[in-house]
Short mmCIF file of C-alpha atoms and ligand atoms in Angstrom, two decimals:
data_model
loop_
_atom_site.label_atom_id
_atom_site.label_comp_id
_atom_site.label_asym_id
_atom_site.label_seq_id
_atom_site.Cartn_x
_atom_site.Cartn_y
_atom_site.Cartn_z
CA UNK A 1 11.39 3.04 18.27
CA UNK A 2 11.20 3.56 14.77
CA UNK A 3 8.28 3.15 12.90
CA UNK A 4 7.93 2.73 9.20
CA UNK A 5 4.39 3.61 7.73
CA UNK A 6 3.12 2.43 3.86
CA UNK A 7 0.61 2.56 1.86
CA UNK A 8 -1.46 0.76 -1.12
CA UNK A 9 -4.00 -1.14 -1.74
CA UNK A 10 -2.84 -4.51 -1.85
CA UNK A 11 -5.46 -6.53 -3.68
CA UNK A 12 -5.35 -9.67 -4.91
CA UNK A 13 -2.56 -10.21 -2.67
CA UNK A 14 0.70 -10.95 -4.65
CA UNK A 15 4.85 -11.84 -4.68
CA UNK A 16 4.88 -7.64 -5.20
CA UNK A 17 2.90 -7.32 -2.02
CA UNK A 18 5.46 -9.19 -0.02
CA UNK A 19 8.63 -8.02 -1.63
CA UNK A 20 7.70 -4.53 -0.77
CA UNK A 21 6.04 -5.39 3.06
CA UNK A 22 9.36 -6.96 3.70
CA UNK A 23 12.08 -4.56 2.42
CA UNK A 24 9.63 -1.75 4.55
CA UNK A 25 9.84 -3.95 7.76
CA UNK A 26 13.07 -4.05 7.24
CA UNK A 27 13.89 -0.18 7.52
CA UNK A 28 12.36 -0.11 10.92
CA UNK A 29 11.15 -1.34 14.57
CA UNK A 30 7.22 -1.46 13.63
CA UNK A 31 5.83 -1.15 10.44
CA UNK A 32 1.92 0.23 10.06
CA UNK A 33 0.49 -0.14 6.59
CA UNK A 34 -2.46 2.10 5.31
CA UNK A 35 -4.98 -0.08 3.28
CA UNK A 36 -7.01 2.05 0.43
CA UNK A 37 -10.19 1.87 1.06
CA UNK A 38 -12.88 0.07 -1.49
CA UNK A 39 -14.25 3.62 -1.81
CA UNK A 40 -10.48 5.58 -1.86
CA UNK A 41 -9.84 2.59 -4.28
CA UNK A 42 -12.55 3.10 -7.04
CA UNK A 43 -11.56 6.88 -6.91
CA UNK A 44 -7.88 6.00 -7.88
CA UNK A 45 -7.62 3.34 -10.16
CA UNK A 46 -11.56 3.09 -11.55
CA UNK A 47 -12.95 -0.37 -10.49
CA UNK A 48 -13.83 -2.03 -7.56
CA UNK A 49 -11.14 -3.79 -5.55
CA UNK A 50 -11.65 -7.75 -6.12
CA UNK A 51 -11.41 -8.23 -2.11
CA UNK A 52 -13.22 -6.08 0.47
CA UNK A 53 -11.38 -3.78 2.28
CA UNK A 54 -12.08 -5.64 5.67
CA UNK A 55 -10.32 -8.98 3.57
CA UNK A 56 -7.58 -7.16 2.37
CA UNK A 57 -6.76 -5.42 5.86
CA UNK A 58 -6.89 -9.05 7.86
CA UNK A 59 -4.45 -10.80 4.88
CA UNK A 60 -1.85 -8.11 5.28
CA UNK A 61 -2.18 -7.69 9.09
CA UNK A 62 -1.16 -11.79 9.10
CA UNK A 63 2.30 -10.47 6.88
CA UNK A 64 5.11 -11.13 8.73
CA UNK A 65 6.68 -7.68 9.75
CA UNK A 66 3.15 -6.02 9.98
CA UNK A 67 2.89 -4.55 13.07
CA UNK A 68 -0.51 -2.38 12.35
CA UNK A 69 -2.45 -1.82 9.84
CA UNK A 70 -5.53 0.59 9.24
CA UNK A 71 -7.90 2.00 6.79
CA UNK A 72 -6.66 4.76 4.35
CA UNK A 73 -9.66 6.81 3.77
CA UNK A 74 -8.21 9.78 1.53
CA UNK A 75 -4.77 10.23 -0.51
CA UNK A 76 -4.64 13.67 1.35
CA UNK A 77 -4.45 12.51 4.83
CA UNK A 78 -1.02 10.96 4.68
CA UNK A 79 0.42 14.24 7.10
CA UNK A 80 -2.33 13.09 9.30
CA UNK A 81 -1.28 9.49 9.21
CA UNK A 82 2.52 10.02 9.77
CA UNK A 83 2.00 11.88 12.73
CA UNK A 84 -1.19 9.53 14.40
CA UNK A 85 1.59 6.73 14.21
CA UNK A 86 4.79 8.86 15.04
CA UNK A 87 6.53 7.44 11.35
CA UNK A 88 9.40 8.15 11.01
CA UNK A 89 9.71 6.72 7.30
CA UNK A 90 7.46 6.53 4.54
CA UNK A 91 7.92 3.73 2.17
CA UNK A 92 6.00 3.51 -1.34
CA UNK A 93 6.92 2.22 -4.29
CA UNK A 94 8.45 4.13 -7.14
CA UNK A 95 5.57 3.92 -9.52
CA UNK A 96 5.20 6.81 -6.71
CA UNK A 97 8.11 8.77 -7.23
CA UNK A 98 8.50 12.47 -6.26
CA UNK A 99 4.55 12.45 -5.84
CA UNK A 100 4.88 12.70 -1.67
CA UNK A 101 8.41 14.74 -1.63
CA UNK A 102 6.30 17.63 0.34
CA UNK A 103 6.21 15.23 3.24
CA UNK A 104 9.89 15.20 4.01
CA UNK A 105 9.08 18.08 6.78
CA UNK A 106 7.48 15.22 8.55
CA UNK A 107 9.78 12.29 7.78
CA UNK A 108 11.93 10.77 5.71
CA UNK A 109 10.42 9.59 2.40
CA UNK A 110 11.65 6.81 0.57
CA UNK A 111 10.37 5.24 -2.58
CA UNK A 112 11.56 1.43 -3.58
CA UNK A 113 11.43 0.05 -6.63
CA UNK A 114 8.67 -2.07 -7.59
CA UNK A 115 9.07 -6.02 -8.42
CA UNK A 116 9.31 -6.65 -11.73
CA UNK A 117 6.26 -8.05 -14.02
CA UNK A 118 3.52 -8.14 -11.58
CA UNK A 119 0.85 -6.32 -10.70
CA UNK A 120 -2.97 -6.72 -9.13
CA UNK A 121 -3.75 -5.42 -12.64
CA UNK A 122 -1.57 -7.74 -14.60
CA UNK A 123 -3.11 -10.67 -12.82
CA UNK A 124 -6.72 -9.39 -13.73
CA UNK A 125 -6.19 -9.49 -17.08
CA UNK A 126 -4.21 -12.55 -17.53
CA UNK A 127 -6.89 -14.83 -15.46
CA UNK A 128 -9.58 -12.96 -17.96
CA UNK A 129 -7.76 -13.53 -20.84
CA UNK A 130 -7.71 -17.25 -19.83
CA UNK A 131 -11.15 -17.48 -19.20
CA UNK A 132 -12.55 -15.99 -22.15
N1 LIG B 201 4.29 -2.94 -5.49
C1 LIG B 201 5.61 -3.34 -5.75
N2 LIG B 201 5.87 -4.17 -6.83
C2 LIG B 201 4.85 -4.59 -7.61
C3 LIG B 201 3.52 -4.19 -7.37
C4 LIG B 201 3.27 -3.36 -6.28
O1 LIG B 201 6.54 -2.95 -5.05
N3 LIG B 201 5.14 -5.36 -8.65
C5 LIG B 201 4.06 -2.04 -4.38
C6 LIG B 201 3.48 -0.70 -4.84
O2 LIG B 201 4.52 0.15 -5.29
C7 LIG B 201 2.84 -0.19 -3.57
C8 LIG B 201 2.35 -1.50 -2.89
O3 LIG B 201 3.06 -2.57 -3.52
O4 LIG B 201 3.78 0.45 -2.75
C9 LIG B 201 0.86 -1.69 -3.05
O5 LIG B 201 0.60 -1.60 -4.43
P1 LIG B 201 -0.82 -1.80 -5.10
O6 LIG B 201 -1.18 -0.58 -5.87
O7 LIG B 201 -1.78 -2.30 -4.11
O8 LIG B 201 -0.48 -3.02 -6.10
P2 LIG B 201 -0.41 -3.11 -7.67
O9 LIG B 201 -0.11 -4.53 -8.01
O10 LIG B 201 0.54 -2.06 -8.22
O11 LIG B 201 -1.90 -2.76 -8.07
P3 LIG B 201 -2.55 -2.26 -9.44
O12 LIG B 201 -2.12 -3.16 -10.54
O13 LIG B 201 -4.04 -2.34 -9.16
O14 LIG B 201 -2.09 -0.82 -9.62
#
C-alpha cells in the first residue's frame, strides 16, 4: 500500500484545493492530508484562518481521494508525520520548492505546480475589494 501524505492549510476551500488533492490521490493507494492548525496558521501566514480548523479538517476529509486527514500542529514535525502514516510520498505544491528536500531519507518528495490565479489570499482580497 502506498500512501501519499500532504500538507496546507486549505482555507476557504477552492478549485486550487482540489486540483492539488486530486493529482496527490492520484500518486498513491491512500492519501492522508495534514491540516495547519488555526494556531500553526497565524504563525505562518499572519492572520487568522477564515474557517476553524475543525471546519476545514471535515470539508477536506469529504474530498474525494481523502483517505485521512489530521491536525498539523508544527512545520517541524513533518519526519514525525511521514513515519506515523508510513508515506511513502510527500506532495506540496511548488510555492514549496526545495524547502522539504532534507526529507528524501524518509520518502520521496515531490512538489506540483500550483493552479494558476487562485489563492485563499487572492479570494480575500477580491471579496474585500468588492465590499468596500
Ligand atoms: N495550491 C495549489 N494551487 C493553488 C493554491 C494552492 O496547488 N492555486 C496548493 C498549495 O501549493 C498547497 C495546498 O494547495 O500544497 C494548500 O495550500 P494553501 O496554502 O492552503 O492555499 P493557498 O490558496 O495557497 O493559501 P494562501 O493564499 O493563504 O497562501
Amino acid at each position: 500500500m502506498k500512501t501519499v501524505i500532504t500538507f496546507g492549510t486549505f482555507d476557504i476551500f477552492h478549485i486550487g484545493h482540489l486540483n492539488i488533492l486530486r493529482r496527490a490521490s492520484e500518486m498513491g493507494d491512500r492519501l492522508v492530508v495534514g491540516i495547519s492548525s488555526d494556531r500553526l496558521n497565524f504563525n505562518k501566514k499572519q492572520r487568522h484562518p477564515v474557517y476553524p480548523q475543525q471546519q476545514r479538517m471535515a470539508i477536506v476529509s469529504q474530498i474525494k481521494g481523502v483517505d485521512e486527514v489530521f491536525l498539523e500542529e508544527s512545520l517541524e514535525k513533518k519526519a514525525e508525520y511521514i513515519r506515523q502514516f508510513s508515506a511513502s510520498v510527500l506532495v506540496m505544491g511548488d510555492d514549496w520548492a526545495g524547502r522539504f528536500d532534507h526529507l528524501q531519507t524518509l520518502c520521496k518528495v515531490c512538489y506540483l505546480p500550483r493552479t494558476p490565479s487562485i489563492s485563499t489570499t487572492s479570494i480575500i482580497e477580491v471579496t474585500r475589494s468588492q465590499i468596500i
